[in-house]
Short mmCIF file of C-alpha atoms in Angstrom, two decimals:
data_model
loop_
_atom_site.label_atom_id
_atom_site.label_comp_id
_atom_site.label_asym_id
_atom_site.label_seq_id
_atom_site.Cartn_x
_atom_site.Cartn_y
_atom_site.Cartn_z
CA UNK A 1 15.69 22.79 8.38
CA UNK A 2 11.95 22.11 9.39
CA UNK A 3 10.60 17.91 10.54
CA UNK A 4 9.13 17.63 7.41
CA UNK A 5 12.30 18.06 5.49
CA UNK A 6 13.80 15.72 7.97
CA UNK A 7 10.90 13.49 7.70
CA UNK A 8 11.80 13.34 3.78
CA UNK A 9 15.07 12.61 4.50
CA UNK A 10 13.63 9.27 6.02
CA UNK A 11 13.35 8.69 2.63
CA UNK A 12 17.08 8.20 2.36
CA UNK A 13 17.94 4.95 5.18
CA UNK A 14 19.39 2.29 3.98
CA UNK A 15 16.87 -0.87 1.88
CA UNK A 16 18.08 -2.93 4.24
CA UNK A 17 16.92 -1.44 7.56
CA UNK A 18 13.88 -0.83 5.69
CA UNK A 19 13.43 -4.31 5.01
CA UNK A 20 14.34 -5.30 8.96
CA UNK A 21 11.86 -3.47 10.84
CA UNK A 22 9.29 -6.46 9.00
CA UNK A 23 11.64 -8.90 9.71
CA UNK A 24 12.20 -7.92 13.80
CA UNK A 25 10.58 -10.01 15.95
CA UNK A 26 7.29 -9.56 18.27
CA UNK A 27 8.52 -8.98 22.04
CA UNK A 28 7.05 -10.92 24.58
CA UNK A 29 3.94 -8.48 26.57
CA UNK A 30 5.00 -7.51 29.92
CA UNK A 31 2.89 -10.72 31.56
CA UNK A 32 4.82 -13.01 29.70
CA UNK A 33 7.68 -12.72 32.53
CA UNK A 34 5.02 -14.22 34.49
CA UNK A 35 3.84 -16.81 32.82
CA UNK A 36 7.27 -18.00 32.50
CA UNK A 37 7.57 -17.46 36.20
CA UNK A 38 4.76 -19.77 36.78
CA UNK A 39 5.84 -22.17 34.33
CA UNK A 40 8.92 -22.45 36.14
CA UNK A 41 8.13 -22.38 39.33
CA UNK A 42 5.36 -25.51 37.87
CA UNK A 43 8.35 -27.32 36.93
CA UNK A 44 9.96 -26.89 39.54
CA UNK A 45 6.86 -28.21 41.93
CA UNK A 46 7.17 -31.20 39.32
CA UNK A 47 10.25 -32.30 39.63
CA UNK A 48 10.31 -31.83 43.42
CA UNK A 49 7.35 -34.06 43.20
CA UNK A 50 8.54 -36.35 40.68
CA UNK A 51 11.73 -36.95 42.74
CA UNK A 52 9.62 -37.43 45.44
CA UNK A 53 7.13 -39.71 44.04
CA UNK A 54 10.41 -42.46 43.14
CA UNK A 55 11.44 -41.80 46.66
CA UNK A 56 7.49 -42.90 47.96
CA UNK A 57 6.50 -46.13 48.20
CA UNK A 58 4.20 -47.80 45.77
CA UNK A 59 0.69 -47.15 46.79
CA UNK A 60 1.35 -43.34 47.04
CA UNK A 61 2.11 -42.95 43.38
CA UNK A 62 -1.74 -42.01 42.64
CA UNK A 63 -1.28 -38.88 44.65
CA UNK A 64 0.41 -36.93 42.13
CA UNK A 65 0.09 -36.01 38.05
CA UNK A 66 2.69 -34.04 36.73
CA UNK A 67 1.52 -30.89 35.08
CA UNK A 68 2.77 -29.76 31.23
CA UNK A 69 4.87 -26.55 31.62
CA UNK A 70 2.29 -24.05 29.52
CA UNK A 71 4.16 -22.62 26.59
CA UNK A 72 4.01 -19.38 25.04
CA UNK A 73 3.31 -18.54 21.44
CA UNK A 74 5.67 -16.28 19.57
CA UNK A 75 4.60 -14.53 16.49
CA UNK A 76 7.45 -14.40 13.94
CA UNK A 77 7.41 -11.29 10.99
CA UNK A 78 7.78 -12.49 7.20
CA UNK A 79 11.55 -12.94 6.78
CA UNK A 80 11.79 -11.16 3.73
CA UNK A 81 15.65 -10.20 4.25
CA UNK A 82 17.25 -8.61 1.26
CA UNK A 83 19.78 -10.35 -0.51
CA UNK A 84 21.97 -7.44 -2.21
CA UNK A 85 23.50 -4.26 -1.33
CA UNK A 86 21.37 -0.84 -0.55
CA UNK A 87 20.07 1.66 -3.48
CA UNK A 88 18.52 4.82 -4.03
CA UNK A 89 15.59 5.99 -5.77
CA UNK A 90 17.51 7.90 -8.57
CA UNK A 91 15.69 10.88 -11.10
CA UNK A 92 13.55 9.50 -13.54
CA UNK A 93 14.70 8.96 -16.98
CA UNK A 94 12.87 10.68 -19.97
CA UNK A 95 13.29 8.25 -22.50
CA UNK A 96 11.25 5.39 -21.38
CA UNK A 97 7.36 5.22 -22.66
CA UNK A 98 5.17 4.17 -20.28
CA UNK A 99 2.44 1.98 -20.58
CA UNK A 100 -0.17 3.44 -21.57
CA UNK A 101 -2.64 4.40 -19.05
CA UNK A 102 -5.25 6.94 -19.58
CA UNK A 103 -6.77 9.15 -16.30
CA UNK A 104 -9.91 10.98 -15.63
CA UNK A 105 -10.14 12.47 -12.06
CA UNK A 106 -13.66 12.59 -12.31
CA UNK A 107 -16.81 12.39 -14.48
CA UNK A 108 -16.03 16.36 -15.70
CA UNK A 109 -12.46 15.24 -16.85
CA UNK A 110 -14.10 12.80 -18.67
CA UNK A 111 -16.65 15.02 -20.59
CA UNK A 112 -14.38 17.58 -21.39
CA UNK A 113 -12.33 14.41 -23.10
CA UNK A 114 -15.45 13.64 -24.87
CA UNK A 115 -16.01 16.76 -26.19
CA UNK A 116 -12.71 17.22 -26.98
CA UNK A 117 -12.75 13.71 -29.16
CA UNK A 118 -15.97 15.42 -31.60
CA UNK A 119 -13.88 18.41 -32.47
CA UNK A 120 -11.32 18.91 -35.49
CA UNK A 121 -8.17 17.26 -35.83
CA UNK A 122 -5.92 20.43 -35.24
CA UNK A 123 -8.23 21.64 -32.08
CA UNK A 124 -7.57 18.14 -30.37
CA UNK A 125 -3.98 18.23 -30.51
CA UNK A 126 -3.96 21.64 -29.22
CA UNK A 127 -6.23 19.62 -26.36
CA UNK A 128 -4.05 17.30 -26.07
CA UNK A 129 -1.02 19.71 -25.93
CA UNK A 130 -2.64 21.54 -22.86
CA UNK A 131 -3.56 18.64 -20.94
CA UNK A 132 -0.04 16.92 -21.24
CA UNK A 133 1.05 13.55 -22.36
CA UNK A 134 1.31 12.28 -18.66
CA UNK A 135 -2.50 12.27 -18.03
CA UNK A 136 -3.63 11.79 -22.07
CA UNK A 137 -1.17 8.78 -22.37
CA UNK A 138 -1.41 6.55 -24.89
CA UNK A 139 -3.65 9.21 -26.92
CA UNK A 140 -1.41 10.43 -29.41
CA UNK A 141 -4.58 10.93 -32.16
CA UNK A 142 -8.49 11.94 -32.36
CA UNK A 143 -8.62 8.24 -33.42
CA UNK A 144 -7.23 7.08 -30.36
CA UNK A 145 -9.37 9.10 -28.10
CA UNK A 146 -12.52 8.02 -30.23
CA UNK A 147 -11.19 4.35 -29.58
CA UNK A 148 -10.47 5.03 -25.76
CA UNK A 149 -14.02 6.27 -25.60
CA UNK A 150 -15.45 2.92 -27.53
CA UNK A 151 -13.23 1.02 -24.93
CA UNK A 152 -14.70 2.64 -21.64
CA UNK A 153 -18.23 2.60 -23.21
CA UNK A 154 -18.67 -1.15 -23.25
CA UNK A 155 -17.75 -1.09 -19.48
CA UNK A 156 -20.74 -1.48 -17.44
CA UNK A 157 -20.62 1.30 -15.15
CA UNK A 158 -21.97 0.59 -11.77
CA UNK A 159 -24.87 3.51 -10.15
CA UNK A 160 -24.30 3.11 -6.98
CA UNK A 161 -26.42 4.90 -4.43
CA UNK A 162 -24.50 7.78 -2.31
CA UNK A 163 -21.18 6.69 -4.49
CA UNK A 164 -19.52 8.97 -6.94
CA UNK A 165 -17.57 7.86 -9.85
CA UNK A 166 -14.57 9.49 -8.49
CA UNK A 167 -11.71 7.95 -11.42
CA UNK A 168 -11.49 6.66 -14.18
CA UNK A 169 -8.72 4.31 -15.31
CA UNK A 170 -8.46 2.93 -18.57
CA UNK A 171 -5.10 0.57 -18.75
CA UNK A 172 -5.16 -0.92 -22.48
CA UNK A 173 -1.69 -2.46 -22.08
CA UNK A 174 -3.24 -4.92 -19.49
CA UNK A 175 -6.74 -5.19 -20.91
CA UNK A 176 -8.73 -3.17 -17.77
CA UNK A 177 -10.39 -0.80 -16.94
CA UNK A 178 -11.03 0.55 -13.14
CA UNK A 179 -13.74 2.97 -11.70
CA UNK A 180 -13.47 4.02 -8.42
CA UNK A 181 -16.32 5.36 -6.53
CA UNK A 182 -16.53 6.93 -3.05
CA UNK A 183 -18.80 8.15 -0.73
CA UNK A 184 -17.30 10.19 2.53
CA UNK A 185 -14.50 8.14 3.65
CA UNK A 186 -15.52 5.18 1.88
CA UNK A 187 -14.61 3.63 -1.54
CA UNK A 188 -15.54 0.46 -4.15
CA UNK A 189 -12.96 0.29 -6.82
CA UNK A 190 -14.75 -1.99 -9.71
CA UNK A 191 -11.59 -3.49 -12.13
CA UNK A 192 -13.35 -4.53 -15.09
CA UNK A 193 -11.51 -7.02 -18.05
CA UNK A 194 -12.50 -5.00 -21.13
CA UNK A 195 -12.09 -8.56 -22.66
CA UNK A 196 -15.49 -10.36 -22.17
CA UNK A 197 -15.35 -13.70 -20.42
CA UNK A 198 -18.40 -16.27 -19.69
CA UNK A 199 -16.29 -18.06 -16.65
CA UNK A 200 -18.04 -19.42 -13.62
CA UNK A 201 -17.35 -19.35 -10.06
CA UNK A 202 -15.76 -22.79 -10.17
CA UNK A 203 -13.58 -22.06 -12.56
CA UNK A 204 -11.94 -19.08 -11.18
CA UNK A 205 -11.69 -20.88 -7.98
CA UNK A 206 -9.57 -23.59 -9.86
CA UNK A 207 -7.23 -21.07 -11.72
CA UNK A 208 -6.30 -19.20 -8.75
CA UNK A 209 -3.55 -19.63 -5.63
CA UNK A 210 -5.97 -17.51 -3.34
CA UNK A 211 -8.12 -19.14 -1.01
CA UNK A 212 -11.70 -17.63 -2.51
CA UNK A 213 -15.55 -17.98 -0.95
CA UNK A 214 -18.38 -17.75 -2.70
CA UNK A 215 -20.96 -15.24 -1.85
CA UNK A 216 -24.74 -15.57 -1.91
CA UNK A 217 -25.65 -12.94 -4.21
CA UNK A 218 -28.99 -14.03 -3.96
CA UNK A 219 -31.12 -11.84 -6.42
CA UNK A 220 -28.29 -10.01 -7.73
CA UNK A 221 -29.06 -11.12 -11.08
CA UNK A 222 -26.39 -8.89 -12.88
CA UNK A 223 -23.16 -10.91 -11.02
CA UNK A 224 -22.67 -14.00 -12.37
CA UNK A 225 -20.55 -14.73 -9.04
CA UNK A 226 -19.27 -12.98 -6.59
CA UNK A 227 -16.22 -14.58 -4.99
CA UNK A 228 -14.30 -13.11 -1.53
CA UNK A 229 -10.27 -13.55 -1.43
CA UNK A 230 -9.92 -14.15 1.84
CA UNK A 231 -6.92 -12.44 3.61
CA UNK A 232 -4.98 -13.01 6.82
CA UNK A 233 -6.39 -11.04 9.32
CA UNK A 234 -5.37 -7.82 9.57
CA UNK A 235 -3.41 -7.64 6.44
CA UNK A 236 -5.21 -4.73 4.76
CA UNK A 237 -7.78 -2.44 5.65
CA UNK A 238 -9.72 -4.08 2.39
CA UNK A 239 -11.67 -6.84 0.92
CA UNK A 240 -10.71 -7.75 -2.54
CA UNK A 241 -13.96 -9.43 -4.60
CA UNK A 242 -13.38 -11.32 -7.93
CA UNK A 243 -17.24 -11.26 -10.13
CA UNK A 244 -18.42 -11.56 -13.90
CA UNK A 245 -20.39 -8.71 -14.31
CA UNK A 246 -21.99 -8.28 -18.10
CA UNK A 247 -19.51 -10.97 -19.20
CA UNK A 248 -16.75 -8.62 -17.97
CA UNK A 249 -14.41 -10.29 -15.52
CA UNK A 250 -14.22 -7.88 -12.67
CA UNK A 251 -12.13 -7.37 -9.48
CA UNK A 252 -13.70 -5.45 -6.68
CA UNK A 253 -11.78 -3.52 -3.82
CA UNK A 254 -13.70 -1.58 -1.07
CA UNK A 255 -13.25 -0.79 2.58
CA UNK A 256 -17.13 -1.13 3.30
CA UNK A 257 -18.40 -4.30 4.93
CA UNK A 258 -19.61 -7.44 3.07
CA UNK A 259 -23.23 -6.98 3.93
CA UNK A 260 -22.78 -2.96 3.02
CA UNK A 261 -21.23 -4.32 -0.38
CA UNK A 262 -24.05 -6.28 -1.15
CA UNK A 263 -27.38 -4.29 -0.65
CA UNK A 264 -25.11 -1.45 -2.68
CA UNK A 265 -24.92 -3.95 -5.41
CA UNK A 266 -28.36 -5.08 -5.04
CA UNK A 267 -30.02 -1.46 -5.86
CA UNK A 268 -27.43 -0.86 -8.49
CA UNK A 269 -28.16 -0.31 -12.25
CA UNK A 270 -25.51 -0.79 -14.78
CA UNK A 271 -25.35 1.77 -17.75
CA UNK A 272 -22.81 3.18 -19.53
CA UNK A 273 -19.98 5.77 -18.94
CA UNK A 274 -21.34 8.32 -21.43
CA UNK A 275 -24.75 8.02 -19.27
CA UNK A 276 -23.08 8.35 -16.14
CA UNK A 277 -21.34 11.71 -17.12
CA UNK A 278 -24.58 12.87 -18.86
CA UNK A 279 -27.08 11.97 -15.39
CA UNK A 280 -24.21 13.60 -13.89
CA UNK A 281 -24.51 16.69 -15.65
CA UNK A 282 -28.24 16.55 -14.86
CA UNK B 1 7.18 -14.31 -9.06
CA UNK B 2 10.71 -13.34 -7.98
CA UNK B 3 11.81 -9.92 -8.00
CA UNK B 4 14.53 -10.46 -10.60
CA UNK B 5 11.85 -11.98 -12.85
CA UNK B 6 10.05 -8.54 -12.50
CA UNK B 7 12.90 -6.49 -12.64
CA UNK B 8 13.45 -8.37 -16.18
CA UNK B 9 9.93 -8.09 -17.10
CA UNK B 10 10.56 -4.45 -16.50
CA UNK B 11 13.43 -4.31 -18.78
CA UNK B 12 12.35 -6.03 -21.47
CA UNK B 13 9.78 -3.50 -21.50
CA UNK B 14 7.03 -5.87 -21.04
CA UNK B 15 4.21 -4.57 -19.50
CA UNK B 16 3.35 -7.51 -17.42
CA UNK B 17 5.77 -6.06 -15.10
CA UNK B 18 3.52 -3.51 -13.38
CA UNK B 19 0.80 -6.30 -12.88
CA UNK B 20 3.02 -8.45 -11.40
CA UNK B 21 4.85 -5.35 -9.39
CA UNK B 22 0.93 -4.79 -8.28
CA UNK B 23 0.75 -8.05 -7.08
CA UNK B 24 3.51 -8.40 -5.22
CA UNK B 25 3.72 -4.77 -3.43
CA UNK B 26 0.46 -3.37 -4.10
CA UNK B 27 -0.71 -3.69 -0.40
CA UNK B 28 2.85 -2.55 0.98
CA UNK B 29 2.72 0.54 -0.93
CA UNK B 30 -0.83 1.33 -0.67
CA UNK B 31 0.29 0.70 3.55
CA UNK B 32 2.88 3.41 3.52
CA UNK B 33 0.63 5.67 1.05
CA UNK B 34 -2.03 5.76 2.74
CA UNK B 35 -0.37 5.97 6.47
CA UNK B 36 1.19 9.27 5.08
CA UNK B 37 -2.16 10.28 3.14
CA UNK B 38 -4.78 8.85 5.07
CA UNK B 39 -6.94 8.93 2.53
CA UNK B 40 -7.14 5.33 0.75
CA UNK B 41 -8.40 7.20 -2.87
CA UNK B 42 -5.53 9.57 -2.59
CA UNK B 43 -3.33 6.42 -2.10
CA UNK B 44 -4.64 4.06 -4.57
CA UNK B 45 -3.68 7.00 -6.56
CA UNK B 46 -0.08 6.93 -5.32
CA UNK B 47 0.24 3.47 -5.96
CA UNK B 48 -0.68 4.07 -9.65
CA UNK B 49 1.73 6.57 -9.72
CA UNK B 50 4.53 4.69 -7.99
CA UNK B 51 4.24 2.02 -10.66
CA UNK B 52 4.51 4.61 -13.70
CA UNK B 53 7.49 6.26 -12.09
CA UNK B 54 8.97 2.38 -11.88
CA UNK B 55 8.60 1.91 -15.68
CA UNK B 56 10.55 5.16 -16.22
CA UNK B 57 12.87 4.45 -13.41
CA UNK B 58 13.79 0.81 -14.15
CA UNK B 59 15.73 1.05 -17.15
CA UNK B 60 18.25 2.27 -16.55
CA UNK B 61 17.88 1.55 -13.03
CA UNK B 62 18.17 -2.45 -11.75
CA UNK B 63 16.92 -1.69 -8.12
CA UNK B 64 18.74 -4.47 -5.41
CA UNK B 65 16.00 -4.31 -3.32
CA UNK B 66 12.70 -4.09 -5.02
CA UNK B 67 10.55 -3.92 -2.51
CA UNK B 68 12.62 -1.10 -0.55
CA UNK B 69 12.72 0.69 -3.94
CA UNK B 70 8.74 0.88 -4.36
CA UNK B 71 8.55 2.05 -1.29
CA UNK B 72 10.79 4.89 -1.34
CA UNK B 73 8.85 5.44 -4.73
CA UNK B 74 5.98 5.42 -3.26
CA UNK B 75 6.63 7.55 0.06
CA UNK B 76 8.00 10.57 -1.84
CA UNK B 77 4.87 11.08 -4.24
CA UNK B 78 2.91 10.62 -1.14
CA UNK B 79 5.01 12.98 0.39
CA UNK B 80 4.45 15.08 -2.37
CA UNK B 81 0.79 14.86 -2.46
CA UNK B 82 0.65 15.41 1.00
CA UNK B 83 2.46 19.11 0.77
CA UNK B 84 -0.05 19.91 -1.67
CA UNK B 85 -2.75 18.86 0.54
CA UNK B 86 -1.06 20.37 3.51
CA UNK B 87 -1.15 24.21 1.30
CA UNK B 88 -4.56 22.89 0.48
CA UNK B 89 -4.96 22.60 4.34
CA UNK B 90 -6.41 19.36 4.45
CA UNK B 91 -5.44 15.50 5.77
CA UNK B 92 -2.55 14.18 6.98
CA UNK B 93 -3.23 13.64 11.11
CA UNK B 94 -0.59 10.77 11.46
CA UNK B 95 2.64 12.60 9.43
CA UNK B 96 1.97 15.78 10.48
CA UNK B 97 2.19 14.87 14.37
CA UNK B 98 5.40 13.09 12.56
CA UNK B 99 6.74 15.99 11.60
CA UNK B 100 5.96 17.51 14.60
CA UNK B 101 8.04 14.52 16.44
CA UNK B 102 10.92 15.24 14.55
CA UNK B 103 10.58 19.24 14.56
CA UNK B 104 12.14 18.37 17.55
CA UNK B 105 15.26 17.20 16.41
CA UNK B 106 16.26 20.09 14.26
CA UNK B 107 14.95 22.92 16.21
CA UNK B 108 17.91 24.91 16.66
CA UNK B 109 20.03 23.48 14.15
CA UNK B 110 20.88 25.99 10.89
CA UNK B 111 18.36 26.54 8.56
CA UNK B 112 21.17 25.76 5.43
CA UNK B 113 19.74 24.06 2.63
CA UNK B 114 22.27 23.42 -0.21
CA UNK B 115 23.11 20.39 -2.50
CA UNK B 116 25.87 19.33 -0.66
CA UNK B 117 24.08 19.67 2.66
CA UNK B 118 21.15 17.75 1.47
CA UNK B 119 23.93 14.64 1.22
CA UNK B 120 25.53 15.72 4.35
CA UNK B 121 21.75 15.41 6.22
CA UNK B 122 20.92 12.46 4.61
CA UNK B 123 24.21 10.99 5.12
CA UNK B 124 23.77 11.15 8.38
CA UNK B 125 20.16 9.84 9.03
CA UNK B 126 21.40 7.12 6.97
CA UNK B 127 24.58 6.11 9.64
CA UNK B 128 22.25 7.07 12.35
CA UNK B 129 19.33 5.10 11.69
CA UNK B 130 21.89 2.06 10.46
CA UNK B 131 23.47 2.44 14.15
CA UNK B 132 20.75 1.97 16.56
CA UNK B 133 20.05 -1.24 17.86
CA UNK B 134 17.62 -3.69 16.19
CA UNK B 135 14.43 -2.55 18.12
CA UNK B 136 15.63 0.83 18.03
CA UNK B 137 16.12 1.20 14.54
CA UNK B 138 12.73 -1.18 13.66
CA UNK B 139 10.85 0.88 16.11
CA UNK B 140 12.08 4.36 14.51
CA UNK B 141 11.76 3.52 11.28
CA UNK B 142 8.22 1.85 11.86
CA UNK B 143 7.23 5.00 12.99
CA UNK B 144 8.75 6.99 10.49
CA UNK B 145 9.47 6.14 7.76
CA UNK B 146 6.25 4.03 7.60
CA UNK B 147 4.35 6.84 8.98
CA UNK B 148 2.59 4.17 11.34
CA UNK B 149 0.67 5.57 14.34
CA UNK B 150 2.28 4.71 17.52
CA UNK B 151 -0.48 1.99 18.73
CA UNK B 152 0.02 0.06 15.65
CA UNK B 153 3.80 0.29 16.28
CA UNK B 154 3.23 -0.75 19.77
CA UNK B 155 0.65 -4.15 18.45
CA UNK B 156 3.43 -4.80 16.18
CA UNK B 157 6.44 -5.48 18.60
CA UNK B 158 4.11 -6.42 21.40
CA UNK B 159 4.82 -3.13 23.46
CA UNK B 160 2.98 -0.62 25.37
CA UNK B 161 2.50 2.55 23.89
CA UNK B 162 3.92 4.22 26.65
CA UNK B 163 7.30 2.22 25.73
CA UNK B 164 7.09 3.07 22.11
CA UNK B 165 7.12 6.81 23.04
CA UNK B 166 9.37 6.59 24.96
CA UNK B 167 11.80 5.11 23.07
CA UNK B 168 11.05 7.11 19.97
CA UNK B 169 11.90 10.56 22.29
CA UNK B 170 15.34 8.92 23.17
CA UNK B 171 16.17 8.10 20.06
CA UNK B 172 15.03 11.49 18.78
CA UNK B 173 16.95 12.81 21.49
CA UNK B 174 19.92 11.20 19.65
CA UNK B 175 19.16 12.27 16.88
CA UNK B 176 18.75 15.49 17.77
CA UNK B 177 22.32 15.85 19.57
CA UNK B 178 24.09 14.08 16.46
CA UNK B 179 22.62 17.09 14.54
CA UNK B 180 23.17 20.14 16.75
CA UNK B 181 26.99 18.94 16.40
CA UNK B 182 27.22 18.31 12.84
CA UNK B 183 25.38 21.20 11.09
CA UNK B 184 26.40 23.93 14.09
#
């Protein structure tokens, strides 16, 4: 038996002490026992004052203002306790369908999918065959792939500068489509509403429970708005962007600074998927 | 939305489930992904994954604890992608000085591997990790089954890292005598 084994055995504790280390409280830093040392021993000069001040005649009672013992904050976790007894993650069944959500790991996965969608019938089930129905879901026909292909082409697809188009999601089920780009450790994942939407800043800013600011896009012609969910501090490691882009409704998540963000967008051209894969290829 | 609402939006086979299920636990499992992965692609990926393996999961299975379920989802394929990484010989800083941590604890214990062990071992993590105390168990399990780094455990519960460690190598040290005896 080797840690890692043990380390997937982790895997195996019970919901509910899962679910309590986010619950378990902050304890107090080290200096804490002082400052309630100091507050007490404040208190304490208080009251021996105070008892001494009724004891004093009246024309002393200037000489002394009692002091507000200082208090100490205590951050409290979510408590997000569960409510029912423990379960396991069990083998997955084989009859469900899932939604259908077609993958490209890359612009060459793509192109071979394109190429695959102009040949016969017979040959692109015998593609499809070979490349499973996990990745090719919700492609069960030429037609389908030829549809698929329509879908992604009418997504603007962002060039950005040092950025590859690293995946390709299209998610018909819930109308989107998401492109993920990176560049070293760095990524900008662009979730576009296939759907094509003329809605303004304000607008989005009234149909939505997150606190949002608007972002100067200044001469970014191509954003109709560019909105920033902001997020308690220290939350996530990202920023999370709603914009209209070409009519498209689009969600933007990216671990690259605001500023970063913008001059990318600024020197960006929007073409098409097809033309990404092709200047790819060049 | 509650997590019963999902669950039902899960059985009705309505695929409004997985954008609600991203809502909700998108940034806890993308946490735990990409602690193990350290790579936030590979565990945007993960996340993607966890919520397909969800839908084929949930029928038949009505998880009690949603959230806890995801995440076990979620872990494991990380896990998973990790290995292949790991063959690959790439990534993974944080889990594999993990697995190093807890190399400890079985070093000397029988290399058996069997079905019944397998429920024997985890079993046992299970009781043991349910019997520490509070901070024990929050501070363990923090580390790993969260995969967190042991500063970020120590910011969380307001510790020094010196304290986290060592009260991660006691409790390993449990751990690790709780094992010897059992599989020996």
């Amino acid at each position: 038996m080797k840690g890692e084994d043990l380390l997937r055995k982790m895997s195996d504790i019970e919901d509910s002490d899962i679910i309590l280390s986010e619950t378990s409280c902050k304890r107090r830093p080290r200096y804490a026992a002082w400052l309630y040392a100091a507050a007490a021993l404040l208190v304490g000069l208080g009251v021996f004052a105070a008892v001494r001040l009724i004891n004093k005649p009246e024309d002393e009672h200037h000489a002394y203002v009692p002091t507000a013992a200082p208090t100490e904050p205590v951050t409290e976790f979510p408590t997000d306790v569960p409510t029912a007894a423990p379960t396991e993650t069990e083998p997955l069944s084989t009859q469900a369908t899932p939604p259908e959500m077609l993958f490209f790991t890359g612009v060459k996965e793509y192109r071979e999918f394109a190429e695959a969608a102009k040949l016969g019938e017979e040959e692109f089930e015998s593609f499809l065959d070979e490349h499973g129905t996990y990745y090719m879901n919700g492609i069960c026909s030429k037609q389908d792939a030829v549809n698929a292909l329509k879908t992604l082409n009418s997504i603007p697809t962002p060039l950005l500068a040092g950025y590859e188009l690293w995946r390709i999601e299209l998610s018909s089920y819930n109308d989107r489509v998401r492109l993920i780009y990176r560049s070293g450790a760095h990524y900008i994942s662009f979730v576009f509403t296939i759907s094509c939407s003329d809605e303004d800043a304000e607008s989005v800013i009234r149909g939505t429970e997150h606190e949002l600011t608007e972002i100067d896009t200044g001469d970014i012609g191509e954003l109709r708005y560019l909105l920033r969910v902001m997020t308690e501090e220290g939350t996530s490691p990202n920023a999370y962007y709603y914009s209209n882009i070409h009519a498209h409704k689009t969600f933007l998540i990216t671990d690259i600074g605001e500023e970063e963000l913008l001059a990318l967008l600024r020197g960006c051209r929007f073409i098409t998927v097809e033309e990404y894969s092709e200047s790819a290829d060049r | 939305m509650d997590d019963s609402r999902i669950i039902d939006l899960f059985f009705a086979r309505d695929e409004r489930a997985i954008e609600e299920t991203n809502n909700k636990y998108g940034a806890y499992c993308f946490t735990v992904a990409n602690n193990i992965l350290e790579s936030r692609e590979d565990a945007e990926e993960c996340v993607s994954d966890t919520w397909l393996r969800a839908w084929n999961a949930i029928p038949p299975k009505r998880p009690a604890v949603l959230k806890a379920f995801l995440l076990k989802i979620a872990r494991n394929i990380s896990l998973d992608r990790l290995k292949a990484a790991r063959a690959a010989k790439r990534g993974g800083g944080e889990t594999e000085l993990a697995i190093e941590e807890l190399g400890e604890c079985v070093a000397g214990t029988a290399d058996v591997f069997g079905e019944l062990m397998e429920k024997r071992i985890s079993g046992l993590i299970r009781d043991f990790v349910h019997g520490l105390t509070e901070r024990e168990r929050a501070v363990f399990v923090r580390r790993y089954f969260f995969l967190e780094s042991v500063k970020t455990v120590a910011q969380r519960y307001g510790m020094s890292e010196g304290s986290v460690m060592t009260q991660l190598s006691r409790t390993r040290k449990k751990l690790k005598d709780i094992l010897e005896k059992e599989l020996n």
